[in-house]
Amino acid sequence: MTSLLLFDTLTRQKQDLGPPGQAPVRFYSCGPTVYNRVHVGNLRAFLFYDVLKRALLWLGYPVRHVMNLTDVDDKTIKGSRAESVSLRAFTERYTELFLKDMDALGALRPDVMPRATDYVPQMVDLVQRLLDKGVAYRSDDGSVYFKIGAFPGYGRLSHLEARTLQAGAGGRVAQDEYEKEDVQDFALWKAWSEEDGDVAWDTALGKGRPGWHLECSALAFEHLGESLDIHAGGVDLVFPHHENEIAQSEAASGKTFSRLWVHNEHLLVGGQKMAKRLKNFFTLGDLVQLAGATPREVRYALISAHYRSQLNLQVTYEGEGEARRPVRFDSLEVARGALRRLDQFRKDLQAKATGEAPAGGAERLARAKDEYREAVRDDLNVPRALGVLFELVTDVNKLGAWDAAYAREVQAFLDDADRVLGVLTPEPEALAPDEQALFERWKAAREAKDWAAADEARAALQAKGIQVQARKGSEPTWARG
Ligand SMILES: [Zn+2]
């Protein structure tokens, strides 16, 4: 079987995406609101999208991935006004930081990353369609609201009860973000108000700006059409954001907006929801600085739990209240240990390729391939997929030695498996300045055929745990270990 199974939030069941075809999988994921540096909880969601996209490609599906950048909403406007900079300059800054973080974490770039503000005409058209169909209405101030009572499917994704819906009928909510207790008609278009400052567009709907929920429907329509195959987001987006996306999209098009809805669970840090006052609010930069972690270790820690399980990033703290500070990032140390084991195995594969073709080796590798594929295919079971790799490491190590062909086959499998995980390739390590100087001295001495000086430099590097190598016809290299 090659088709991907995904747990669909709408039907509360695993659904089969169907076998890969010629047409790309139309994949939409909700992107960042570019008003601050994204925290590690956000990163979990973005890495979930990345692993999902990689799994699709690995299973043979062509993919078209669209992820929006929310560059106009309550938070971005507030942030830019607080700093007295233009909305575009403000959101540009955080867009760049976001892309830097994602690149460092090895996430594939989406095929299209549209900024909401570049699509105001499309959003206005969508609102007009909803007005024409009578499922949206204007309020006294000129804003336009979606009438949830006019859309019978409202609440299906988040399983809102009829009672909750009735309680909200007739009320209106203007804010972009709100809780289930406030289920009410939501703003599609917000007439200009003083808090918006100079953020406004003059459109057929009047002077104003889009509400946050509207952009994802308009951008998905624009870049993927009116029906998607997979829509992904964090579990906190189920209500109201995705509920509202479904309502406005399906009321306008009359079509199913997305075949599958997939959501990743929350990330806890130190067993609690992230909050600045708990000192457990971290960005990638914080983890690199405070924990001495590499982005590869952070990626491993964030993808290694099943996306539908809560993930607790374990941190050990000292002190109380204001003095409370993190002293150890336990989950990142676990990640470091796991990656070291895999890196060591990669080295051993070459070093121990001095024997014969191992008995049973081919069968063991074939089993690992089958199990790995099944783990990925069955609702992206990354913990199981990693388990398959570690079990293989244990069993191959038990063989003691093997031939070069077997080493190559196992290595090829790891490389292939890594197309999904993106964590197995070691980061290139840099030499410290004094090490680099020794390495240069060794190379220069060799060039000059001053063998005594070359040996001396080599010995000094070895004392620092660095092995050097010079093969005919290729650049001299170094490695730790
Ligand atoms: Zn969205």
Short mmCIF file of C-alpha atoms in Angstrom, two decimals, residues 39-400:
data_model
loop_
_atom_site.label_atom_id
_atom_site.label_comp_id
_atom_site.label_asym_id
_atom_site.label_seq_id
_atom_site.Cartn_x
_atom_site.Cartn_y
_atom_site.Cartn_z
CA HIS A 39 7.98 30.56 19.51
CA VAL A 40 8.79 26.91 19.78
CA GLY A 41 5.08 25.97 19.96
CA ASN A 42 4.51 27.60 16.57
CA LEU A 43 7.60 25.86 15.25
CA ARG A 44 6.10 22.51 16.15
CA ALA A 45 3.17 23.24 13.82
CA PHE A 46 5.41 24.41 10.97
CA LEU A 47 7.61 21.32 11.30
CA PHE A 48 4.49 19.16 11.30
CA TYR A 49 3.49 20.70 7.95
CA ASP A 50 7.04 20.09 6.73
CA VAL A 51 7.09 16.41 7.70
CA LEU A 52 3.64 15.97 6.17
CA LYS A 53 4.78 17.52 2.90
CA ARG A 54 7.98 15.46 2.89
CA ALA A 55 6.00 12.28 3.58
CA LEU A 56 3.67 13.03 0.67
CA LEU A 57 6.60 13.58 -1.69
CA TRP A 58 8.37 10.47 -0.40
CA LEU A 59 5.25 8.37 -0.95
CA GLY A 60 5.14 9.57 -4.53
CA TYR A 61 2.50 12.28 -4.43
CA PRO A 62 3.12 15.45 -6.38
CA VAL A 63 2.34 18.30 -3.96
CA ARG A 64 1.38 21.93 -4.23
CA HIS A 65 1.83 23.52 -0.81
CA VAL A 66 0.47 26.95 -0.03
CA MET A 67 1.08 28.69 3.30
CA ASN A 68 -0.07 32.22 3.98
CA LEU A 69 1.73 34.96 5.85
CA THR A 70 -0.72 36.91 8.00
CA ASP A 71 0.55 40.45 7.65
CA VAL A 72 -2.64 42.31 8.56
CA ASP A 73 -4.70 41.60 11.67
CA ASP A 74 -5.27 42.99 15.15
CA LYS A 75 -1.80 41.97 16.37
CA THR A 76 0.29 43.19 13.42
CA ILE A 77 -1.50 46.53 13.40
CA LYS A 78 -1.02 46.95 17.14
CA GLY A 79 2.67 46.05 16.89
CA SER A 80 3.46 48.36 14.00
CA ARG A 81 1.60 51.27 15.59
CA ALA A 82 3.43 50.77 18.90
CA GLU A 83 6.70 51.18 17.01
CA SER A 84 5.42 53.87 14.62
CA VAL A 85 6.61 51.95 11.57
CA SER A 86 4.60 51.04 8.50
CA LEU A 87 2.72 47.76 8.62
CA ARG A 88 4.77 46.45 5.68
CA ALA A 89 8.14 47.32 7.24
CA PHE A 90 7.06 45.80 10.54
CA THR A 91 5.78 42.52 9.06
CA GLU A 92 8.73 42.26 6.63
CA ARG A 93 11.11 42.13 9.57
CA TYR A 94 9.31 39.21 11.18
CA THR A 95 8.78 37.44 7.87
CA GLU A 96 12.54 37.41 7.35
CA LEU A 97 13.16 36.09 10.86
CA PHE A 98 10.55 33.41 10.32
CA LEU A 99 12.13 32.26 7.07
CA LYS A 100 15.56 32.22 8.70
CA ASP A 101 14.27 29.99 11.49
CA MET A 102 12.54 27.64 9.07
CA ASP A 103 15.64 27.36 6.88
CA ALA A 104 17.79 26.65 9.94
CA LEU A 105 15.36 23.91 10.94
CA GLY A 106 15.56 22.33 7.50
CA ALA A 107 11.92 22.95 6.53
CA LEU A 108 11.17 22.86 2.81
CA ARG A 109 9.83 26.17 1.56
CA PRO A 110 6.15 26.07 0.57
CA ASP A 111 5.52 26.39 -3.16
CA VAL A 112 3.62 29.62 -2.60
CA MET A 113 3.80 31.87 0.47
CA PRO A 114 1.29 34.63 -0.22
CA ARG A 115 1.08 37.72 1.98
CA ALA A 116 -2.50 38.56 2.84
CA THR A 117 -2.10 42.26 1.99
CA ASP A 118 -1.23 41.39 -1.61
CA TYR A 119 -4.70 39.87 -2.08
CA VAL A 120 -7.13 42.49 -0.83
CA PRO A 121 -9.09 42.57 -4.15
CA GLN A 122 -9.61 38.79 -4.01
CA MET A 123 -10.80 39.07 -0.42
CA VAL A 124 -13.21 41.86 -1.33
CA ASP A 125 -14.61 39.68 -4.15
CA LEU A 126 -15.17 36.82 -1.75
CA VAL A 127 -17.02 39.08 0.69
CA GLN A 128 -19.14 40.35 -2.21
CA ARG A 129 -20.06 36.78 -3.15
CA LEU A 130 -21.16 36.11 0.43
CA LEU A 131 -23.22 39.33 0.51
CA ASP A 132 -24.85 38.37 -2.80
CA LYS A 133 -25.79 34.96 -1.38
CA GLY A 134 -27.34 36.52 1.69
CA VAL A 135 -25.04 34.78 4.18
CA ALA A 136 -23.24 38.00 5.07
CA TYR A 137 -24.57 41.39 6.12
CA ARG A 138 -23.40 44.89 6.82
CA SER A 139 -23.44 46.27 10.33
CA ASP A 140 -24.15 49.92 11.14
CA ASP A 141 -20.48 50.92 11.04
CA GLY A 142 -20.00 49.49 7.53
CA SER A 143 -18.25 46.27 8.62
CA VAL A 144 -19.41 43.02 7.04
CA TYR A 145 -20.22 39.97 9.16
CA PHE A 146 -20.80 36.33 8.29
CA LYS A 147 -24.20 35.15 9.47
CA ILE A 148 -23.43 31.80 11.08
CA GLY A 149 -27.15 31.00 11.41
CA ALA A 150 -27.35 30.98 7.59
CA PHE A 151 -24.77 28.21 7.29
CA PRO A 152 -26.23 24.93 8.59
CA GLY A 153 -22.83 23.20 8.76
CA TYR A 154 -21.42 25.73 11.19
CA GLY A 155 -19.79 24.04 14.19
CA ARG A 156 -19.25 20.61 12.62
CA LEU A 157 -15.45 20.72 12.68
CA SER A 158 -15.21 21.79 16.29
CA HIS A 159 -18.31 19.84 17.34
CA LEU A 160 -20.15 22.83 18.71
CA GLU A 161 -23.45 21.88 20.21
CA ALA A 162 -26.70 23.33 18.98
CA ARG A 163 -27.13 24.90 22.41
CA THR A 164 -23.88 26.85 22.08
CA LEU A 165 -24.82 27.96 18.59
CA GLN A 166 -28.22 29.22 19.70
CA ALA A 167 -26.67 31.16 22.54
CA GLY A 168 -24.47 32.96 20.04
CA ALA A 169 -27.07 33.58 17.36
CA GLY A 170 -27.61 37.23 16.70
CA GLY A 171 -24.45 38.42 18.44
CA ARG A 172 -21.37 39.71 16.71
CA VAL A 173 -17.67 39.48 17.39
CA ALA A 174 -15.27 41.96 15.81
CA GLN A 175 -11.97 40.64 17.23
CA ASP A 176 -9.90 38.24 15.14
CA GLU A 177 -9.44 35.83 18.03
CA TYR A 178 -12.09 34.61 20.45
CA GLU A 179 -13.14 31.55 22.41
CA LYS A 180 -15.97 29.07 21.95
CA GLU A 181 -18.03 30.88 24.58
CA ASP A 182 -18.19 33.76 22.11
CA VAL A 183 -19.51 31.81 19.14
CA GLN A 184 -21.16 34.57 17.12
CA ASP A 185 -21.27 36.13 13.69
CA PHE A 186 -17.68 36.95 12.77
CA ALA A 187 -16.15 39.89 10.92
CA LEU A 188 -15.26 39.32 7.27
CA TRP A 189 -14.47 42.95 6.62
CA LYS A 190 -13.80 45.60 9.25
CA ALA A 191 -14.69 49.20 8.54
CA TRP A 192 -11.83 51.55 9.36
CA SER A 193 -11.61 52.58 12.98
CA GLU A 194 -9.15 54.76 14.83
CA GLU A 195 -7.12 51.83 16.16
CA ASP A 196 -6.25 50.92 12.55
CA GLY A 197 -4.25 54.13 12.08
CA ASP A 198 -3.16 54.34 8.44
CA VAL A 199 -3.90 50.68 7.74
CA ALA A 200 -6.89 50.77 5.37
CA TRP A 201 -7.89 49.98 1.81
CA ASP A 202 -10.46 51.92 -0.20
CA THR A 203 -12.58 49.25 -1.80
CA ALA A 204 -16.08 48.58 -3.11
CA LEU A 205 -16.92 47.55 0.46
CA GLY A 206 -15.79 50.91 1.74
CA LYS A 207 -12.68 51.95 3.62
CA GLY A 208 -11.43 49.20 5.87
CA ARG A 209 -9.43 46.02 6.08
CA PRO A 210 -10.06 42.29 5.97
CA GLY A 211 -10.76 40.26 9.11
CA TRP A 212 -8.16 37.58 9.79
CA HIS A 213 -10.24 34.50 8.92
CA LEU A 214 -11.05 35.68 5.42
CA GLU A 215 -7.52 35.52 4.00
CA CYS A 216 -7.05 31.76 4.13
CA SER A 217 -10.18 31.08 2.05
CA ALA A 218 -9.30 33.76 -0.50
CA LEU A 219 -5.66 32.65 -0.77
CA ALA A 220 -6.56 28.97 -1.02
CA PHE A 221 -9.12 29.75 -3.76
CA GLU A 222 -6.54 31.82 -5.62
CA HIS A 223 -3.68 29.32 -5.49
CA LEU A 224 -5.32 25.91 -5.12
CA GLY A 225 -8.92 26.29 -6.28
CA GLU A 226 -12.15 26.02 -4.31
CA SER A 227 -11.54 22.45 -3.08
CA LEU A 228 -8.41 21.36 -1.24
CA ASP A 229 -7.14 17.88 -0.47
CA ILE A 230 -5.50 18.63 2.87
CA HIS A 231 -5.85 21.61 5.18
CA ALA A 232 -3.49 21.66 8.15
CA GLY A 233 -3.09 23.76 11.27
CA GLY A 234 -2.47 23.71 14.98
CA VAL A 235 -5.29 22.38 17.16
CA ASP A 236 -5.86 25.90 18.53
CA LEU A 237 -7.06 26.92 15.05
CA VAL A 238 -9.97 24.47 14.91
CA PHE A 239 -12.21 27.07 16.52
CA PRO A 240 -12.91 29.67 15.43
CA HIS A 241 -10.44 30.00 12.54
CA HIS A 242 -11.03 26.81 10.61
CA GLU A 243 -14.70 26.71 11.44
CA ASN A 244 -14.96 30.17 9.89
CA GLU A 245 -12.83 29.21 6.90
CA ILE A 246 -15.21 26.34 6.15
CA ALA A 247 -18.29 28.53 6.55
CA GLN A 248 -17.16 31.34 4.28
CA SER A 249 -15.57 29.04 1.66
CA GLU A 250 -18.42 26.56 1.36
CA ALA A 251 -21.15 29.19 1.54
CA ALA A 252 -19.48 30.97 -1.38
CA SER A 253 -18.54 27.99 -3.57
CA GLY A 254 -21.13 25.37 -2.68
CA LYS A 255 -18.26 22.85 -2.66
CA THR A 256 -16.48 20.95 0.08
CA PHE A 257 -13.60 23.22 1.09
CA SER A 258 -11.17 20.49 2.12
CA ARG A 259 -11.32 16.69 1.92
CA LEU A 260 -9.15 16.30 5.02
CA TRP A 261 -8.52 18.47 8.07
CA VAL A 262 -5.40 17.68 10.05
CA HIS A 263 -4.30 19.33 13.30
CA ASN A 264 -1.23 19.03 15.47
CA GLU A 265 -1.54 19.06 19.26
CA HIS A 266 -0.14 21.63 21.65
CA LEU A 267 3.40 21.92 22.82
CA LEU A 268 3.98 22.26 26.54
CA VAL A 269 7.24 23.55 27.92
CA GLY A 270 8.23 22.31 31.36
CA GLY A 271 4.79 20.70 31.65
CA GLN A 272 2.92 23.98 31.22
CA LYS A 273 1.42 26.07 28.47
CA MET A 274 3.91 28.64 27.32
CA ALA A 275 3.73 32.07 28.96
CA LYS A 276 6.31 34.78 29.42
CA ARG A 277 5.72 34.94 33.19
CA LEU A 278 6.45 31.21 33.54
CA LYS A 279 9.84 31.73 31.86
CA ASN A 280 8.99 28.92 29.48
CA PHE A 281 8.45 31.01 26.37
CA PHE A 282 11.28 30.21 23.96
CA THR A 283 12.16 30.95 20.36
CA LEU A 284 14.64 28.95 18.30
CA GLY A 285 17.24 31.60 19.08
CA ASP A 286 16.63 31.18 22.82
CA LEU A 287 17.13 27.43 22.61
CA VAL A 288 20.34 27.81 20.63
CA GLN A 289 21.64 30.37 23.12
CA LEU A 290 20.37 29.04 26.45
CA ALA A 291 20.55 25.32 25.77
CA GLY A 292 23.51 25.32 23.38
CA ALA A 293 21.24 23.30 21.09
CA THR A 294 21.68 23.01 17.35
CA PRO A 295 18.64 23.60 15.12
CA ARG A 296 18.94 19.94 14.14
CA GLU A 297 18.45 18.90 17.77
CA VAL A 298 15.48 21.24 18.10
CA ARG A 299 13.95 19.78 14.94
CA TYR A 300 14.43 16.26 16.26
CA ALA A 301 12.85 17.13 19.61
CA LEU A 302 9.85 18.80 17.95
CA ILE A 303 9.05 16.09 15.40
CA SER A 304 9.83 13.01 17.50
CA ALA A 305 6.43 12.86 19.25
CA HIS A 306 3.33 11.94 17.28
CA TYR A 307 1.79 15.11 15.89
CA ARG A 308 -1.54 14.25 17.54
CA SER A 309 -0.01 13.88 21.00
CA GLN A 310 0.79 16.73 23.31
CA LEU A 311 4.53 17.19 23.39
CA ASN A 312 6.18 18.28 26.59
CA LEU A 313 9.52 19.91 26.04
CA GLN A 314 11.10 19.06 29.38
CA VAL A 315 13.05 21.77 31.09
CA THR A 316 14.61 21.72 34.57
CA TYR A 317 14.30 24.99 36.46
CA GLU A 318 16.01 26.47 39.47
CA GLY A 319 14.68 29.24 41.68
CA GLU A 320 11.21 30.66 42.17
CA GLY A 321 9.29 33.63 40.87
CA GLU A 322 11.49 36.29 39.29
CA ALA A 323 14.63 34.26 40.00
CA ARG A 324 13.26 31.19 38.21
CA ARG A 325 15.49 30.21 35.33
CA PRO A 326 15.99 27.16 33.12
CA VAL A 327 19.14 25.20 33.91
CA ARG A 328 18.73 22.13 31.73
CA PHE A 329 16.74 21.41 28.57
CA ASP A 330 16.22 17.70 29.13
CA SER A 331 14.31 16.98 25.90
CA LEU A 332 17.05 18.59 23.84
CA GLU A 333 19.66 16.47 25.60
CA VAL A 334 17.62 13.38 24.74
CA ALA A 335 17.55 14.56 21.13
CA ARG A 336 21.30 15.12 21.18
CA GLY A 337 21.88 11.59 22.50
CA ALA A 338 19.61 10.04 19.88
CA LEU A 339 21.31 11.92 17.05
CA ARG A 340 24.78 11.03 18.36
CA ARG A 341 23.80 7.38 18.26
CA LEU A 342 22.65 7.68 14.65
CA ASP A 343 25.77 9.64 13.66
CA GLN A 344 28.01 7.04 15.30
CA PHE A 345 26.17 4.29 13.45
CA ARG A 346 26.79 6.06 10.16
CA LYS A 347 30.53 6.15 10.93
CA ASP A 348 30.56 2.52 12.09
CA LEU A 349 28.84 1.45 8.89
CA GLN A 350 31.95 2.51 6.99
CA ALA A 351 34.51 1.55 9.63
CA LYS A 352 33.21 -1.98 10.07
CA ALA A 353 32.72 -2.71 6.39
CA THR A 354 35.66 -5.10 6.57
CA GLY A 355 33.84 -8.43 6.58
CA GLU A 356 31.59 -10.51 4.40
CA ALA A 357 27.98 -10.04 3.35
CA PRO A 358 26.20 -10.68 6.68
CA ALA A 359 23.87 -13.66 7.00
CA GLY A 360 20.29 -12.43 7.31
CA GLY A 361 21.39 -8.83 6.76
CA ALA A 362 19.37 -8.31 3.60
CA GLU A 363 16.17 -9.67 5.18
CA ARG A 364 16.64 -7.49 8.23
CA LEU A 365 17.06 -4.40 6.08
CA ALA A 366 14.03 -5.31 3.95
CA ARG A 367 11.93 -5.62 7.11
CA ALA A 368 13.08 -2.21 8.31
CA LYS A 369 12.10 -0.67 4.97
CA ASP A 370 8.62 -2.20 5.15
CA GLU A 371 8.08 -1.15 8.74
CA TYR A 372 9.34 2.35 8.11
CA ARG A 373 7.03 2.84 5.16
CA GLU A 374 4.07 1.55 7.16
CA ALA A 375 4.86 3.90 10.06
CA VAL A 376 5.00 6.93 7.77
CA ARG A 377 1.95 5.90 5.80
CA ASP A 378 -0.18 5.27 8.88
CA ASP A 379 -0.97 8.82 9.98
CA LEU A 380 2.65 10.02 10.05
CA ASN A 381 3.76 7.91 12.98
CA VAL A 382 7.17 9.53 13.44
CA PRO A 383 7.91 7.97 16.85
CA ARG A 384 7.35 4.53 15.33
CA ALA A 385 9.45 5.44 12.26
CA LEU A 386 12.32 6.49 14.55
CA GLY A 387 11.83 3.29 16.53
CA VAL A 388 12.27 1.29 13.32
CA LEU A 389 15.57 3.07 12.65
CA PHE A 390 16.91 2.51 16.16
CA GLU A 391 15.92 -1.17 16.12
CA LEU A 392 17.80 -1.54 12.85
CA VAL A 393 20.86 0.17 14.37
CA THR A 394 20.81 -2.29 17.27
CA ASP A 395 20.45 -5.34 15.04
CA VAL A 396 23.07 -4.29 12.49
CA ASN A 397 25.53 -3.51 15.29
CA LYS A 398 25.02 -7.05 16.56
CA LEU A 399 26.28 -8.38 13.22
CA GLY A 400 29.73 -7.11 14.19
#
